[in-house]
mmCIF file of C-alpha atoms in Angstrom:
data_model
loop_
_atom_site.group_PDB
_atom_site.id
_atom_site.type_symbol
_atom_site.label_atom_id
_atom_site.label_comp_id
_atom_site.label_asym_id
_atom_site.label_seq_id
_atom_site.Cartn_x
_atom_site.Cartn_y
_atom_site.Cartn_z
ATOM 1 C CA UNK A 139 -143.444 198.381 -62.339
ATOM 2 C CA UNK A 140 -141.557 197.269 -64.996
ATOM 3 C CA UNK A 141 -144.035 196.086 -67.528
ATOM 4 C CA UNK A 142 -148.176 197.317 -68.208
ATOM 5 C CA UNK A 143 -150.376 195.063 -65.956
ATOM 6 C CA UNK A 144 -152.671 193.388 -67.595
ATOM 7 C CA UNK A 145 -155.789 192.739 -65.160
ATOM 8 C CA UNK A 146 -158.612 193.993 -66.248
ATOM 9 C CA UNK A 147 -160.966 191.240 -67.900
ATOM 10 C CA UNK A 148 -160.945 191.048 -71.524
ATOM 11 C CA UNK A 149 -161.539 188.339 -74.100
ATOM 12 C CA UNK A 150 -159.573 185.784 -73.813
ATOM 13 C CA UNK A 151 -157.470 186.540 -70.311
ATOM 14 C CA UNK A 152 -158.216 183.614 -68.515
ATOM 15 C CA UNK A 153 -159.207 183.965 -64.585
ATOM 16 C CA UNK A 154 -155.511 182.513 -63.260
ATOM 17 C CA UNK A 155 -153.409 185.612 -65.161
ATOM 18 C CA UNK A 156 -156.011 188.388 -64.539
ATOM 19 C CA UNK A 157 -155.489 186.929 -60.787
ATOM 20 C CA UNK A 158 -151.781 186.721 -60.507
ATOM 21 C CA UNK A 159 -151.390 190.017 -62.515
ATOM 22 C CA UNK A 160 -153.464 191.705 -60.206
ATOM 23 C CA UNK A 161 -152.215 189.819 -57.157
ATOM 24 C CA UNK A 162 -148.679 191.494 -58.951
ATOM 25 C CA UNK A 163 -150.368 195.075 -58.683
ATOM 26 C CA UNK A 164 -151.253 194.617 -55.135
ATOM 27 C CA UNK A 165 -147.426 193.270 -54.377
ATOM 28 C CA UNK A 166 -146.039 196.552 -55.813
ATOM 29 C CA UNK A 167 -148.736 198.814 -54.269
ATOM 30 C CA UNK A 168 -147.172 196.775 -50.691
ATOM 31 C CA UNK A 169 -144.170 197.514 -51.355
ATOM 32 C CA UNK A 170 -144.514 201.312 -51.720
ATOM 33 C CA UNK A 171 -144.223 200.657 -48.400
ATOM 34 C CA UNK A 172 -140.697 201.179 -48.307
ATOM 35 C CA UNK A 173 -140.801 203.627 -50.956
ATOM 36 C CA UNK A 174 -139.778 207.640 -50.667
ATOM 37 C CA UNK A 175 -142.785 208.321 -50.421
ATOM 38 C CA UNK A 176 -144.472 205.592 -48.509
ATOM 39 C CA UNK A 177 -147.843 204.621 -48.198
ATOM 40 C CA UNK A 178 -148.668 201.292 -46.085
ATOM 41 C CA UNK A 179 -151.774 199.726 -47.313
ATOM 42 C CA UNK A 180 -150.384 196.111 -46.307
ATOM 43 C CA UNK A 181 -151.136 197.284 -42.526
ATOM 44 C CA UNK A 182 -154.954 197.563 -43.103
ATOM 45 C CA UNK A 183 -157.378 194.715 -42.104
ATOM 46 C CA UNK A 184 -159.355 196.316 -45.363
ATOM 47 C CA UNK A 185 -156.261 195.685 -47.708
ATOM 48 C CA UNK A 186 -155.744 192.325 -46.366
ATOM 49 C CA UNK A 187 -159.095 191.208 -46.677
ATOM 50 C CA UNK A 188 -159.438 192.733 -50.208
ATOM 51 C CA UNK A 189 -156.115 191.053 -50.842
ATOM 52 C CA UNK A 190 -157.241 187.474 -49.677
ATOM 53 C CA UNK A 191 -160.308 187.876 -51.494
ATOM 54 C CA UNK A 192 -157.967 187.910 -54.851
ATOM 55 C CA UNK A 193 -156.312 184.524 -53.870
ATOM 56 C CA UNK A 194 -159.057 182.962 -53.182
ATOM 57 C CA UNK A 195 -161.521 184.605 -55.718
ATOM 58 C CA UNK A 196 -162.586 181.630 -58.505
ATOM 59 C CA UNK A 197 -164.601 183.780 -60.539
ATOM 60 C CA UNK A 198 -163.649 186.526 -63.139
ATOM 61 C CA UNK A 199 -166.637 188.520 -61.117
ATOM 62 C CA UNK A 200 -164.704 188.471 -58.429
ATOM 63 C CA UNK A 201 -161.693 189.724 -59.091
ATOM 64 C CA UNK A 202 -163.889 192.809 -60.973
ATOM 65 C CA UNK A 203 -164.915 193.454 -57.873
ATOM 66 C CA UNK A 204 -161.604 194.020 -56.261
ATOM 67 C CA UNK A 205 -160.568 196.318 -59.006
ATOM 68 C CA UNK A 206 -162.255 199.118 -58.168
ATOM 69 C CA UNK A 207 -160.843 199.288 -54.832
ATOM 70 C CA UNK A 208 -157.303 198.368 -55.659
ATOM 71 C CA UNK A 209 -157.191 200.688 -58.410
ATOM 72 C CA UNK A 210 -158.729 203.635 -55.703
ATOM 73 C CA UNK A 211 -155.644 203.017 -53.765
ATOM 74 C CA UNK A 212 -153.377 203.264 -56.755
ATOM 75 C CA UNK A 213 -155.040 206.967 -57.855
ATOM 76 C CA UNK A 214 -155.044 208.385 -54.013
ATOM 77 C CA UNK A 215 -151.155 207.105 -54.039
ATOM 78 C CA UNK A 216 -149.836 209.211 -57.201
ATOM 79 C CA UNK A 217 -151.972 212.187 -55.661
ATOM 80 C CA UNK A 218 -150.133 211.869 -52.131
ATOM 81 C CA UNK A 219 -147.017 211.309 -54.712
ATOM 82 C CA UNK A 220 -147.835 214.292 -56.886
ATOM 83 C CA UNK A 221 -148.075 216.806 -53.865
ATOM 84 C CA UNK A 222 -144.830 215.117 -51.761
ATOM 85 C CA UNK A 223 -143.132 215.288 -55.226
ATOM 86 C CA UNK A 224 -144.019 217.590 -57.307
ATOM 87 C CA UNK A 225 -140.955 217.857 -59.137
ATOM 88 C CA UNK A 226 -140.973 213.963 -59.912
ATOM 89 C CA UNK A 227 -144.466 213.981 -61.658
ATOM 90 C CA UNK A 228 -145.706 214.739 -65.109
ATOM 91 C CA UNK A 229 -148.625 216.177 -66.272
ATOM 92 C CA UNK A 230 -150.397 215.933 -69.387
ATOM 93 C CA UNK A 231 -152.923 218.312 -69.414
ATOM 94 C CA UNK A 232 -153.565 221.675 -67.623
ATOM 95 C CA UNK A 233 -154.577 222.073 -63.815
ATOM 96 C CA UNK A 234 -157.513 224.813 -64.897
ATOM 97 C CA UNK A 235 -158.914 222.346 -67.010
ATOM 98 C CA UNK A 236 -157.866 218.770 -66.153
ATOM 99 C CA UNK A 237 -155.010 216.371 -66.774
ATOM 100 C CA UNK A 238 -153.346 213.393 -65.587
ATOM 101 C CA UNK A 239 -150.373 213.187 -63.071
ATOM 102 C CA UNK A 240 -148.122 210.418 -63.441
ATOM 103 C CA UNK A 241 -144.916 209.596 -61.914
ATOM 104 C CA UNK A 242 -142.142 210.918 -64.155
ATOM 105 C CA UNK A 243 -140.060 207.918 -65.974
ATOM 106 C CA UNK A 244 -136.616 207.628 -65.220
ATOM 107 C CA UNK A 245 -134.468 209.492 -67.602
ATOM 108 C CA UNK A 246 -132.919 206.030 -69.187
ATOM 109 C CA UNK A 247 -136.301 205.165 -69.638
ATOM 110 C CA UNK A 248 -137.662 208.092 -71.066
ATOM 111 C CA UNK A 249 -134.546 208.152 -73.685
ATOM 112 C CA UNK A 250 -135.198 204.077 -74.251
ATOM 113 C CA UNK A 251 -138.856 204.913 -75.182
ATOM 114 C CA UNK A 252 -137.316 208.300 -77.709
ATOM 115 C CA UNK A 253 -135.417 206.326 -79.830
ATOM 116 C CA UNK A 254 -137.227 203.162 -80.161
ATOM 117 C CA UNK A 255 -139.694 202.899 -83.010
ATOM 118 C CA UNK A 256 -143.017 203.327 -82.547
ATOM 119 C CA UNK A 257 -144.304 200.248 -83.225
ATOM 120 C CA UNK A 258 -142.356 199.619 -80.038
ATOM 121 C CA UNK A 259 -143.239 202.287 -77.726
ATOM 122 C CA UNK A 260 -145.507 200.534 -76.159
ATOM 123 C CA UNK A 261 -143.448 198.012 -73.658
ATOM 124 C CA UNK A 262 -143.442 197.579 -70.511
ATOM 125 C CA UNK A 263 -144.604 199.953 -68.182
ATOM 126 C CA UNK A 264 -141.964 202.155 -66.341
ATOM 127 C CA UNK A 265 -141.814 201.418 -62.533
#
C-alpha cells in the first residue's frame, strides 16, 4: 500500500470513502495473492461474501461489521509473513514481552521518511 487507509468510521468520513477505502484494503489483501509470500483469500466463499457485503453495505454499521474480519485476515497475513520472512520484518518491541511485527519498508522508503521533516513523516503508508 502506498498511502494509510483510512476506513475506520470517524467524524466526518462519509459512508462512500470508508466503503471504497476499505473495498481498497480488501483489493490489496487479493492481490497478495500473487505476492512472495502468498495468501489467497479471494478463493474463499467467506471472503467473497464478506467482500460483497462491502459493496453492497448502505450503512456505516455495516461496513463496522466487516472490519473486524478483514482486519483478522490482515494480522494472520503479516504473522504467516513474519515466520516465511523473518528477515523482511521489523519489530518494535521485544518477543518476551510483546511487540509489533510489521513488514520492513523498502530501503528508499525508509531513507524518504529519515530526511523528511517531521511534520511530514506521516504520509502515505509504505506498501
Amino acid at each position: 500500500m502506498q498511502q494509510t487507509l483510512k476506513y475506520k468510521a470517524k467524524p466526518g468520513r462519509s459512508l462512500e470513502r470508508l466503503k471504497s477505502e476499505l473495498l481498497l484494503l480488501m483489493a490489496g489483501v487479493e492481490r497478495l495473492a500473487h505476492a512472495p509470500v502468498p495468501v489467497r483469500a479471494g478463493r474463499h466463499a467467506g471472503w467473497r461474501a464478506l467482500r460483497r457485503a462491502v459493496e453492497c453495505a448502505q450503512r456505516k454499521s455495516e461496513l463496522r461489521r466487516a472490519e473486524d474480519p478483514v482486519d483478522a485476515v490482515v494480522c494472520a497475513y503479516v504473522a504467516l509473513f513474519a515466520q516465511r520472512r523473518p528477515d523482511a520484518v521489523t519489530r518494535y518491541g521485544d518477543p518476551g514481552t510483546g511487540c509489533i511485527v510489521t513488514p520492513s519498508l523498502p530501503a528508499a522508503r525508509r531513507q524518504s521518511l529519515r530526511s523528511a521533516p517531521a511534520a511530514d513523516r506521516s504520509g502515505p503508508a509504505p506498501r
